[in-house]
Amino acid sequence: DVMAALEAEDDLIGMKAQAPSSSGGGGARKQSAAVSSESITLKIEEKIVVKMTKDGSLDGFEAKGDLKMTINDGDATFPRVQVQTGGNKNFQFKTHPNINRGLWTEENVLAHKDQSKSFPVGNELGILKWRLPSGKQSELPISITCWPSASGSGSQVSMEYESESSLEISNLRVIVPCGGSASVTECSEGQARYLGKNGTVEWRGGVGDDSNP
């Protein structure tokens, strides 16, 4: 996930769970019925931390993500999750210790390292983590513009953001450093506050998607 670009490059949305087959990997392997979307839940969470200069240029970028799996059906406790990682070689992946690393390295398949053992039912398990240590400004999910203007002995800053990404953006947090003390006089959307200890203004938004540009 990271932005429209990562949606295409990472392509983690295209993951599917499959029943184990008798080919490849070696070792005992229990057969199960075909896994439906109701039998297994896959959840992707991704967090992006971005640092930008006052003129809007990208100064720092890091994305971290997790893939979590929940088995909902006792007949689906031997899944094989096929992952399409795309062509971006900068992604760094790490599997859970109970995941078969050889199968992941060779086929991008997530399965139990001991294929005679099943995954537990009803527990959410983190099975894959990934990290992107750097990125391009065009890959960001939103663009932010600040409009400063003089106001008496101080200055007033209006900030706006917009998104052209089809991805849903949640828990959006923007931190603006201030040269001195500040106060928030108006916030038409989300919540804003001045943090005197850090000398920053923090703005938190809800969910930004197509219905909330």
Short mmCIF file of N, CA, C and O in Angstrom, two decimals, residues 24-29 80 95-115 119 127:
data_model
loop_
_atom_site.label_atom_id
_atom_site.label_comp_id
_atom_site.label_asym_id
_atom_site.label_seq_id
_atom_site.Cartn_x
_atom_site.Cartn_y
_atom_site.Cartn_z
N GLY A 24 5.46 -29.27 -4.15
CA GLY A 24 6.39 -28.24 -3.69
C GLY A 24 6.53 -28.19 -2.19
O GLY A 24 5.68 -28.61 -1.43
N GLY A 25 7.67 -27.66 -1.74
CA GLY A 25 7.87 -27.37 -0.33
C GLY A 25 8.38 -28.53 0.49
O GLY A 25 9.22 -28.38 1.35
N GLY A 26 7.89 -29.75 0.26
CA GLY A 26 8.33 -30.92 1.01
C GLY A 26 7.66 -31.01 2.36
O GLY A 26 7.09 -30.06 2.86
N GLY A 27 7.73 -32.19 2.98
CA GLY A 27 7.14 -32.38 4.30
C GLY A 27 5.67 -32.75 4.20
O GLY A 27 5.04 -32.64 3.16
N ALA A 28 5.13 -33.20 5.35
CA ALA A 28 3.71 -33.59 5.38
C ALA A 28 2.84 -32.36 5.23
O ALA A 28 3.15 -31.29 5.74
N ARG A 29 1.72 -32.53 4.57
CA ARG A 29 0.84 -31.39 4.34
C ARG A 29 -0.61 -31.89 4.32
O ARG A 29 -0.95 -32.80 3.57
N ARG A 80 -2.61 -21.28 2.29
CA ARG A 80 -1.43 -20.80 1.58
C ARG A 80 -1.81 -19.45 0.98
O ARG A 80 -2.70 -19.38 0.14
N THR A 95 8.93 -12.10 7.44
CA THR A 95 7.84 -13.01 7.78
C THR A 95 7.88 -13.37 9.26
O THR A 95 8.92 -13.28 9.93
N HIS A 96 6.74 -13.81 9.77
CA HIS A 96 6.63 -14.28 11.15
C HIS A 96 7.50 -15.54 11.30
O HIS A 96 7.67 -16.31 10.34
N PRO A 97 8.09 -15.79 12.49
CA PRO A 97 8.93 -16.97 12.68
C PRO A 97 8.25 -18.30 12.35
O PRO A 97 8.93 -19.27 12.02
N ASN A 98 6.92 -18.35 12.45
CA ASN A 98 6.21 -19.59 12.14
C ASN A 98 5.88 -19.76 10.66
O ASN A 98 5.23 -20.73 10.28
N ILE A 99 6.31 -18.81 9.84
CA ILE A 99 6.06 -18.89 8.40
C ILE A 99 7.24 -19.57 7.71
O ILE A 99 8.40 -19.36 8.07
N ASN A 100 6.94 -20.39 6.72
CA ASN A 100 7.96 -21.10 5.94
C ASN A 100 8.74 -20.09 5.10
O ASN A 100 8.25 -19.60 4.09
N ARG A 101 9.97 -19.80 5.52
CA ARG A 101 10.76 -18.77 4.84
C ARG A 101 11.21 -19.22 3.45
O ARG A 101 11.31 -18.42 2.52
N GLY A 102 11.50 -20.51 3.31
CA GLY A 102 11.91 -21.01 2.00
C GLY A 102 10.81 -20.87 0.98
O GLY A 102 11.04 -20.45 -0.16
N LEU A 103 9.59 -21.19 1.38
CA LEU A 103 8.45 -21.07 0.47
C LEU A 103 8.18 -19.62 0.13
O LEU A 103 7.83 -19.27 -1.00
N TRP A 104 8.38 -18.74 1.13
CA TRP A 104 8.20 -17.31 0.87
C TRP A 104 9.25 -16.79 -0.09
O TRP A 104 8.95 -16.06 -1.03
N THR A 105 10.51 -17.15 0.14
CA THR A 105 11.61 -16.67 -0.70
C THR A 105 11.47 -17.15 -2.14
O THR A 105 11.71 -16.39 -3.09
N GLU A 106 11.06 -18.39 -2.33
CA GLU A 106 11.01 -18.97 -3.67
C GLU A 106 9.72 -18.65 -4.41
O GLU A 106 9.73 -18.45 -5.63
N GLU A 107 8.59 -18.58 -3.70
CA GLU A 107 7.30 -18.49 -4.38
C GLU A 107 6.42 -17.34 -3.91
O GLU A 107 5.31 -17.17 -4.39
N ASN A 108 6.89 -16.54 -2.91
CA ASN A 108 6.06 -15.49 -2.32
C ASN A 108 4.75 -16.04 -1.76
O ASN A 108 3.69 -15.45 -1.89
N VAL A 109 4.85 -17.21 -1.15
CA VAL A 109 3.70 -17.86 -0.54
C VAL A 109 3.89 -17.91 0.97
O VAL A 109 4.97 -18.26 1.46
N LEU A 110 2.84 -17.54 1.71
CA LEU A 110 2.87 -17.58 3.16
C LEU A 110 2.14 -18.82 3.63
O LEU A 110 0.95 -19.00 3.37
N ALA A 111 2.86 -19.71 4.31
CA ALA A 111 2.29 -20.94 4.85
C ALA A 111 3.06 -21.30 6.12
O ALA A 111 4.16 -20.80 6.36
N HIS A 112 2.47 -22.15 6.94
CA HIS A 112 3.11 -22.57 8.19
C HIS A 112 4.41 -23.29 7.88
O HIS A 112 4.49 -24.09 6.95
N LYS A 113 5.46 -23.00 8.67
CA LYS A 113 6.76 -23.63 8.41
C LYS A 113 6.72 -25.13 8.66
O LYS A 113 7.45 -25.90 8.03
N ASP A 114 5.87 -25.56 9.60
CA ASP A 114 5.64 -26.99 9.82
C ASP A 114 4.27 -27.30 9.24
O ASP A 114 3.25 -27.08 9.87
N GLN A 115 4.27 -27.82 8.02
CA GLN A 115 3.01 -27.94 7.31
C GLN A 115 2.15 -29.12 7.76
O GLN A 115 1.12 -29.43 7.16
N PHE A 119 -2.92 -23.45 11.69
CA PHE A 119 -3.03 -22.15 12.35
C PHE A 119 -4.23 -22.19 13.30
O PHE A 119 -5.23 -22.86 13.02
N ILE A 127 1.40 -12.07 10.03
CA ILE A 127 2.20 -13.06 9.30
C ILE A 127 3.25 -12.42 8.38
O ILE A 127 4.17 -13.11 7.94
#
